[in-house]
CSV table of C-alpha atoms in Angstrom, one decimal:
chain,number,residue,atom,x,y,z
A,1,MET,CA,87.5,120.3,73.8
A,2,LYS,CA,89.9,119.0,76.3
A,3,LEU,CA,89.8,115.2,76.6
A,4,HIS,CA,91.0,113.5,79.7
A,5,ARG,CA,91.8,110.1,78.2
A,6,ILE,CA,94.8,108.0,78.9
A,7,GLY,CA,95.1,106.7,75.3
A,8,SER,CA,95.7,103.2,74.0
A,9,ALA,CA,99.5,103.1,74.0
A,10,ALA,CA,100.6,100.3,76.2
A,11,ALA,CA,102.1,101.3,79.5
A,12,VAL,CA,104.8,99.0,80.9
A,13,LEU,CA,103.6,97.7,84.2
A,14,THR,CA,106.3,95.5,85.7
A,15,VAL,CA,105.4,93.5,88.9
A,16,ALA,CA,107.2,90.3,90.0
A,17,ALA,CA,105.0,87.4,88.9
A,18,LEU,CA,103.8,85.1,91.6
A,19,ALA,CA,104.6,81.4,91.6
A,20,LEU,CA,101.4,79.7,90.6
A,21,THR,CA,100.4,76.1,91.3
A,22,ALA,CA,97.2,74.3,90.7
A,23,CYS,CA,94.6,74.1,93.4
A,24,GLY,CA,91.6,71.7,93.6
A,25,SER,CA,88.3,71.6,95.4
A,26,ASP,CA,85.2,69.5,95.8
A,27,SER,CA,82.6,72.2,96.4
A,28,PRO,CA,80.3,73.7,93.8
A,29,THR,CA,79.4,77.2,92.9
A,30,ALA,CA,76.9,78.9,90.7
A,31,THR,CA,76.6,77.5,87.1
A,32,ALA,CA,76.4,79.4,83.9
A,33,GLY,CA,73.0,80.5,82.7
A,34,THR,CA,73.0,78.0,79.7
A,35,ASP,CA,74.8,74.9,78.8
A,36,ALA,CA,78.3,75.4,77.5
A,37,SER,CA,80.3,73.3,75.2
A,38,THR,CA,82.2,70.5,77.0
A,39,SER,CA,84.8,70.3,74.3
A,40,GLY,CA,87.5,70.8,76.9
A,41,SER,CA,89.8,73.7,77.7
A,42,ALA,CA,89.0,77.4,77.8
A,43,GLY,CA,90.8,77.7,74.5
A,44,GLY,CA,88.1,75.5,72.7
A,45,ALA,CA,84.6,76.4,71.7
A,46,VAL,CA,82.4,77.6,74.5
A,47,THR,CA,78.8,78.8,74.7
A,48,GLY,CA,76.6,80.0,77.5
A,49,THR,CA,75.8,83.0,79.6
A,50,LEU,CA,78.4,84.3,82.0
A,51,THR,CA,77.2,86.6,84.8
A,52,GLY,CA,79.4,89.1,86.6
A,53,SER,CA,78.8,92.1,88.8
A,54,GLY,CA,81.0,94.8,90.4
A,55,ALA,CA,83.2,97.8,89.8
A,56,SER,CA,81.7,100.7,87.8
A,57,SER,CA,85.2,101.8,86.9
A,58,GLN,CA,85.4,98.8,84.6
A,59,LYS,CA,82.1,99.6,82.7
A,60,SER,CA,83.7,100.9,79.5
A,61,ALA,CA,86.4,98.2,79.5
A,62,MET,CA,83.7,95.5,80.2
A,63,GLU,CA,81.7,96.7,77.2
A,64,ALA,CA,84.8,96.2,75.0
A,65,TRP,CA,85.5,92.8,76.6
A,66,LYS,CA,81.9,91.7,76.2
A,67,ALA,CA,81.8,92.7,72.5
A,68,GLY,CA,85.2,91.1,71.7
A,69,PHE,CA,84.5,87.8,73.5
A,70,GLU,CA,81.0,87.4,72.2
A,71,ALA,CA,82.3,88.1,68.6
A,72,ALA,CA,84.9,85.4,69.0
A,73,ASN,CA,82.6,82.9,70.7
A,74,ALA,CA,79.3,82.5,68.9
A,75,GLY,CA,76.6,81.5,71.4
A,76,THR,CA,78.1,83.2,74.4
A,77,MET,CA,76.7,86.1,76.4
A,78,VAL,CA,78.4,88.2,79.1
A,79,GLN,CA,76.2,90.0,81.5
A,80,TYR,CA,77.8,92.5,83.8
A,81,SER,CA,76.1,94.8,86.3
A,82,PRO,CA,78.4,97.8,87.2
A,83,ASP,CA,76.8,98.2,90.6
A,84,GLY,CA,80.0,99.0,92.5
A,85,SER,CA,82.8,96.8,93.9
A,86,GLY,CA,81.1,96.1,97.2
A,87,ALA,CA,77.9,95.0,95.6
A,88,GLY,CA,79.8,92.9,93.1
A,89,ARG,CA,81.8,91.1,95.8
A,90,LYS,CA,78.6,90.5,97.8
A,91,ALA,CA,76.8,89.0,94.8
A,92,PHE,CA,79.7,86.8,94.0
A,93,LEU,CA,80.1,85.6,97.6
A,94,ALA,CA,76.4,84.8,97.7
A,95,GLY,CA,76.7,82.6,94.6
A,96,GLY,CA,74.8,85.0,92.4
A,97,ALA,CA,77.6,85.7,89.9
A,98,GLN,CA,80.3,83.6,88.3
A,99,PHE,CA,82.8,86.4,88.7
A,100,ALA,CA,83.2,89.9,90.3
A,101,GLY,CA,84.9,93.0,89.2
A,102,SER,CA,86.4,94.9,92.2
A,103,ASP,CA,88.6,97.9,92.7
A,104,ALA,CA,89.8,96.3,96.0
A,105,TYR,CA,91.0,92.8,96.4
A,106,LEU,CA,89.0,90.4,98.6
A,107,LYS,CA,89.7,90.9,102.3
A,108,ASP,CA,90.9,87.9,104.4
A,109,GLU,CA,87.4,87.4,105.8
A,110,GLU,CA,85.9,87.5,102.3
A,111,ILE,CA,88.4,84.9,101.1
A,112,GLU,CA,87.3,82.7,104.0
A,113,SER,CA,83.6,83.3,103.2
A,114,SER,CA,84.2,82.4,99.5
A,115,LYS,CA,84.9,78.8,100.4
A,116,GLU,CA,81.2,78.3,100.8
A,117,VAL,CA,80.7,78.7,97.1
A,118,CYS,CA,84.2,78.1,95.7
A,119,GLY,CA,85.3,75.1,97.7
A,120,PRO,CA,88.1,74.8,100.3
A,121,ASP,CA,90.6,76.8,98.1
A,122,GLY,CA,88.2,79.7,97.9
A,123,ALA,CA,88.3,82.6,95.5
A,124,PHE,CA,91.3,84.4,94.0
A,125,ASN,CA,92.0,87.9,92.6
A,126,VAL,CA,93.8,88.7,89.4
A,127,PRO,CA,94.5,92.3,88.1
A,128,ALA,CA,92.5,93.0,85.0
A,129,TYR,CA,92.3,96.8,84.7
A,130,VAL,CA,94.8,99.5,85.7
A,131,SER,CA,94.0,103.2,85.8
A,132,PRO,CA,94.9,106.2,87.8
A,133,ILE,CA,92.1,107.8,89.9
A,134,ALA,CA,91.7,111.4,89.0
A,135,VAL,CA,91.0,114.2,91.5
A,136,ALA,CA,88.7,116.0,89.1
A,137,PHE,CA,87.1,119.4,89.5
A,138,ASN,CA,84.7,121.8,87.7
A,139,LEU,CA,86.2,125.3,87.7
A,140,PRO,CA,85.6,127.2,84.5
A,141,GLY,CA,88.8,128.4,83.0
A,142,VAL,CA,91.1,126.2,85.1
A,143,GLU,CA,92.3,122.9,83.5
A,144,THR,CA,94.9,121.8,86.0
A,145,LEU,CA,95.9,122.5,89.6
A,146,ASN,CA,98.9,121.5,91.7
A,147,LEU,CA,97.9,120.1,95.1
A,148,ASP,CA,99.8,118.3,97.8
A,149,ALA,CA,98.3,115.4,99.8
A,150,ALA,CA,97.5,117.5,102.9
A,151,THR,CA,95.6,120.0,100.9
A,152,ILE,CA,93.6,117.3,99.0
A,153,ALA,CA,92.8,115.7,102.4
A,154,LYS,CA,91.6,119.0,103.9
A,155,ILE,CA,89.4,119.7,100.9
A,156,PHE,CA,87.7,116.3,101.1
A,157,LYS,CA,87.5,116.6,104.9
A,158,LEU,CA,85.6,119.8,104.4
A,159,GLU,CA,88.2,121.9,106.1
A,160,ILE,CA,89.1,123.9,103.0
A,161,THR,CA,85.9,125.3,101.6
A,162,LYS,CA,86.8,128.0,99.0
A,163,TRP,CA,88.8,127.7,95.8
A,164,ASN,CA,90.9,130.7,96.6
A,165,ASP,CA,92.0,129.3,99.9
A,166,PRO,CA,95.7,130.2,100.7
A,167,ALA,CA,96.6,126.6,100.8
A,168,ILE,CA,95.5,126.1,97.2
A,169,ALA,CA,96.9,129.5,96.0
A,170,ALA,CA,100.3,128.6,97.5
A,171,THR,CA,101.0,125.8,95.0
A,172,ASN,CA,99.2,127.5,92.0
A,173,GLU,CA,101.0,130.8,91.5
A,174,GLY,CA,99.7,132.7,88.5
A,175,VAL,CA,96.3,130.8,88.5
A,176,SER,CA,93.2,133.0,88.9
A,177,LEU,CA,91.3,131.2,91.7
A,178,PRO,CA,87.7,132.4,92.3
A,179,ASP,CA,86.0,132.9,95.6
A,180,THR,CA,83.8,130.0,94.8
A,181,ALA,CA,82.6,127.5,97.3
A,182,ILE,CA,84.0,124.0,97.0
A,183,THR,CA,81.4,121.2,96.7
A,184,VAL,CA,82.8,117.8,97.5
A,185,VAL,CA,81.1,115.0,95.6
A,186,HIS,CA,81.7,111.5,96.8
A,187,ARG,CA,80.3,108.0,96.2
A,188,ASN,CA,77.2,106.9,98.1
A,189,ASP,CA,77.8,103.2,97.4
A,190,GLU,CA,80.5,100.9,98.8
A,191,SER,CA,83.3,101.5,96.3
A,192,GLY,CA,86.7,100.2,95.6
A,193,THR,CA,87.5,103.6,94.1
A,194,THR,CA,86.7,105.2,97.4
A,195,GLU,CA,88.8,102.6,99.2
A,196,ASN,CA,91.8,103.3,96.9
A,197,PHE,CA,91.4,107.1,97.2
A,198,VAL,CA,91.1,107.2,101.0
A,199,GLU,CA,94.0,104.7,101.3
A,200,TYR,CA,96.1,107.3,99.5
A,201,LEU,CA,94.9,110.1,101.9
A,202,ALA,CA,95.6,107.9,104.9
A,203,ALA,CA,99.1,107.0,103.8
A,204,THR,CA,100.2,110.5,102.6
A,205,ALA,CA,98.3,112.9,104.9
A,206,LYS,CA,98.2,111.1,108.2
A,207,ASP,CA,98.0,114.3,110.2
A,208,VAL,CA,94.9,115.3,108.4
A,209,TRP,CA,93.1,112.2,107.3
A,210,ASP,CA,92.4,110.2,110.5
A,211,TYR,CA,89.7,107.9,109.2
A,212,GLU,CA,90.0,104.2,108.7
A,213,VAL,CA,90.4,103.0,105.1
A,214,SER,CA,87.1,101.7,103.9
A,215,GLY,CA,85.0,101.5,100.7
A,216,ASP,CA,82.3,103.5,102.4
A,217,TRP,CA,82.7,107.3,102.6
A,218,PRO,CA,82.9,108.6,106.2
A,219,LYS,CA,79.4,109.4,107.3
A,220,ASP,CA,80.3,112.6,109.2
A,221,LEU,CA,81.8,114.0,105.9
A,222,ALA,CA,78.5,113.6,104.0
A,223,SER,CA,78.3,116.0,101.1
A,224,GLU,CA,76.9,115.9,97.6
A,225,ASN,CA,77.0,112.2,96.5
A,226,ALA,CA,76.0,109.9,93.8
A,227,LYS,CA,76.2,106.2,92.9
A,228,GLY,CA,79.0,104.8,90.7
A,229,THR,CA,81.7,106.5,88.7
A,230,SER,CA,79.3,107.9,86.1
A,231,GLY,CA,77.2,109.3,88.9
A,232,VAL,CA,79.9,111.4,90.6
A,233,VAL,CA,81.3,112.6,87.3
A,234,ALA,CA,77.8,113.7,86.2
A,235,THR,CA,77.2,115.5,89.4
A,236,THR,CA,80.6,117.2,89.3
A,237,THR,CA,80.1,118.2,85.7
A,238,ALA,CA,76.8,119.8,86.5
A,239,THR,CA,78.0,121.7,89.6
A,240,GLU,CA,80.4,124.6,89.3
A,241,GLY,CA,83.0,124.5,92.0
A,242,ALA,CA,82.6,120.8,92.6
A,243,ILE,CA,85.4,118.3,93.1
A,244,THR,CA,85.4,114.5,93.1
A,245,TYR,CA,87.5,111.4,92.7
A,246,ALA,CA,86.9,109.0,89.8
A,247,ASP,CA,88.5,106.7,87.3
A,248,PHE,CA,90.6,108.9,85.0
A,249,SER,CA,89.0,107.3,81.8
A,250,ALA,CA,85.6,108.7,82.8
A,251,VAL,CA,86.2,112.3,83.8
A,252,GLY,CA,85.7,113.8,80.4
A,253,ASP,CA,86.2,117.6,80.3
A,254,LEU,CA,86.7,118.1,84.0
A,255,GLY,CA,89.9,119.7,85.3
A,256,THR,CA,92.4,117.4,87.0
A,257,VAL,CA,94.9,117.7,89.8
A,258,ASN,CA,98.6,117.3,89.5
A,259,VAL,CA,99.6,115.4,92.7
A,260,LYS,CA,102.7,116.3,94.6
A,261,VAL,CA,105.2,113.4,94.7
A,262,GLY,CA,108.5,114.1,96.4
A,263,ASP,CA,109.4,117.7,95.4
A,264,ASP,CA,107.5,117.7,92.1
A,265,PHE,CA,103.9,117.6,90.9
A,266,THR,CA,103.0,114.7,88.8
A,267,LYS,CA,100.5,115.0,86.0
A,268,ILE,CA,98.0,112.2,85.7
A,269,SER,CA,98.8,109.8,82.8
A,270,ALA,CA,99.2,106.2,81.9
A,271,ASP,CA,103.0,106.3,82.2
A,272,ALA,CA,102.7,107.9,85.6
A,273,ALA,CA,100.3,105.2,86.7
A,274,ALA,CA,102.6,102.5,85.4
A,275,LYS,CA,105.4,103.9,87.5
A,276,GLY,CA,103.1,103.8,90.5
A,277,VAL,CA,102.3,100.1,89.9
A,278,GLU,CA,106.0,99.2,89.6
A,279,ALA,CA,106.4,99.7,93.3
A,280,ALA,CA,103.6,97.3,94.2
A,281,THR,CA,104.3,94.1,96.2
A,282,PRO,CA,102.3,90.9,96.4
A,283,VAL,CA,99.9,90.7,99.4
A,284,LYS,CA,101.4,88.2,101.9
A,285,ASP,CA,99.8,84.9,102.9
A,286,ARG,CA,97.5,84.5,100.0
A,287,GLY,CA,96.7,81.4,98.0
A,288,ALA,CA,99.0,80.3,95.1
A,289,LEU,CA,96.6,81.6,92.4
A,290,ASP,CA,96.0,85.0,94.0
A,291,MET,CA,97.7,88.1,92.6
A,292,SER,CA,96.5,90.8,95.1
A,293,LEU,CA,98.9,93.8,95.2
A,294,ASP,CA,99.8,96.2,98.0
A,295,LEU,CA,100.4,99.6,96.4
A,296,LYS,CA,103.0,102.1,97.7
A,297,ARG,CA,100.8,105.2,98.1
A,298,ASP,CA,103.6,107.3,99.7
A,299,THR,CA,106.1,106.9,97.0
A,300,THR,CA,108.5,109.8,96.4
A,301,GLU,CA,109.7,108.7,93.0
A,302,SER,CA,109.5,111.6,90.6
A,303,GLY,CA,107.0,111.0,87.7
A,304,SER,CA,105.1,108.4,89.7
A,305,TYR,CA,101.3,108.9,90.2
A,306,PRO,CA,100.3,107.3,93.5
A,307,ILE,CA,96.5,107.4,93.4
A,308,ILE,CA,96.2,104.2,91.3
A,309,LEU,CA,93.3,101.9,90.8
A,310,VAL,CA,94.2,98.3,90.2
A,311,SER,CA,90.8,96.6,89.5
A,312,TYR,CA,90.6,92.9,89.8
A,313,HIS,CA,88.5,90.1,88.5
A,314,VAL,CA,87.6,87.7,91.2
A,315,PHE,CA,87.1,84.0,90.3
A,316,CYS,CA,86.4,80.8,92.1
A,317,SER,CA,89.3,78.2,92.1
A,318,THR,CA,86.7,75.6,91.3
A,319,TYR,CA,83.3,75.6,89.6
A,320,LYS,CA,80.4,73.2,89.7
A,321,ASP,CA,80.7,71.7,86.2
A,322,GLN,CA,83.0,71.7,83.3
A,323,ALA,CA,80.8,73.9,81.2
A,324,THR,CA,80.9,76.7,83.7
A,325,ALA,CA,84.6,76.3,84.3
A,326,ASP,CA,85.4,76.4,80.6
A,327,LEU,CA,83.3,79.5,80.1
A,328,VAL,CA,84.8,81.4,83.0
A,329,LYS,CA,88.4,80.4,82.0
A,330,SER,CA,87.8,81.4,78.4
A,331,PHE,CA,86.5,84.8,79.3
A,332,GLY,CA,89.2,85.4,81.9
A,333,GLU,CA,91.9,84.5,79.5
A,334,TYR,CA,90.5,86.8,76.8
A,335,VAL,CA,90.3,89.7,79.2
A,336,LEU,CA,93.9,89.2,80.3
A,337,SER,CA,95.3,88.6,76.8
A,338,ASP,CA,97.0,91.2,74.7
A,339,ALA,CA,93.9,91.4,72.5
A,340,GLY,CA,91.6,91.9,75.4
A,341,GLN,CA,93.8,94.5,77.0
A,342,THR,CA,94.2,96.4,73.7
A,343,GLU,CA,90.4,96.4,73.2
A,344,ALA,CA,89.9,97.8,76.7
A,345,ALA,CA,92.5,100.4,76.3
A,346,GLY,CA,90.9,101.6,73.1
A,347,SER,CA,87.5,101.8,74.7
A,348,ALA,CA,88.3,102.9,78.3
A,349,GLY,CA,91.7,104.5,77.9
A,350,ASN,CA,93.2,102.4,80.8
A,351,ALA,CA,96.8,101.3,81.0
A,352,PRO,CA,97.2,97.7,79.7
A,353,LEU,CA,98.7,95.1,81.9
A,354,SER,CA,102.4,94.4,81.3
A,355,ALA,CA,103.2,91.2,79.4
A,356,LYS,CA,104.7,89.8,82.6
A,357,MET,CA,101.7,90.5,84.7
A,358,SER,CA,99.3,89.3,82.0
A,359,ALA,CA,101.1,86.0,81.7
A,360,ALA,CA,101.1,85.4,85.4
A,361,ALA,CA,97.3,86.2,85.6
A,362,ILE,CA,96.5,83.9,82.7
A,363,LYS,CA,98.4,81.1,84.4
A,364,SER,CA,96.2,81.5,87.5
A,365,VAL,CA,93.0,81.5,85.4
A,366,GLU,CA,94.2,78.4,83.5
A,367,GLN,CA,94.3,76.5,86.8
A,368,ILE,CA,90.6,76.9,87.6
A,369,THR,CA,89.2,73.3,88.0
A,370,VAL,CA,85.9,71.5,88.4
A,371,ALA,CA,84.6,70.3,91.7
A,372,LYS,CA,85.2,66.6,92.3
């Protein structure tokens, strides 16, 4: 059996740490489901129920984080609904969750909207989970294919419809390609994975992919579809000739595409994803606690994999009471710690954050305060 797992070996993800300063607020947000200990910092004893919602790509990692955090903090419970990045952000912004998981950082208008529940300093994003997005397919007897960006874009734009199309054959000499129809499988929910994937297409295949970058799949390209990462993987696995895009940790036995970068084809891996993240730059004009990243999708650096998913945890800069603030901070710091990242890597196979990125993110979470 061929397992498409990244493995638990730490990948070195080096991104310049942002300067972080404390921010205060006098506006409340949702409180934890039960009273938490008010013994002080997030490093002390905490109890209570923490509610989150969002990215389905984080599902396996979140299960590991939940188990590890609850084991270390008796009396705590973490509830997370993997309903998709868009649904998670909406729930958070409506005050229905204490944090969100999102494969896309909050847009400027969402930052502004967050001030209603998070106070005048609003919400902030910290990277919590890094993984490549696989272009995965179900073609019996074929484990890997070499494809350039334009060909990938034409497939998902429904312009290339057979697996033995000359454009596919041209970069896969010696591979026996069948005259099988290609079935594109895409997300039917607002998805950060979709947004990351189409951002790659828009950056690297401009002449083909002329759609705006969005978390919603283009309506005029409607094809087979399913909700969440598990949904598209299950549909692709059950459909011979199907192709989809999904978090690499979830694709199981499906074949995967080696993406052309520069003059070479890069095999998907943790190390290749790490090299892709190295080129990222901080998003401009964000708050002091925010660590949103702009990814360089059109990199030509050999060995770099550009279809990367940096999934964030979204927190308020202030919470209504000390109990909630302590619980949020304690969980956030655990997720970002070496222990939390190691647990996630073992469960989900993602690439752990670098020590530098982890330290900067923890520093942001430490500065969550209580509304005055």
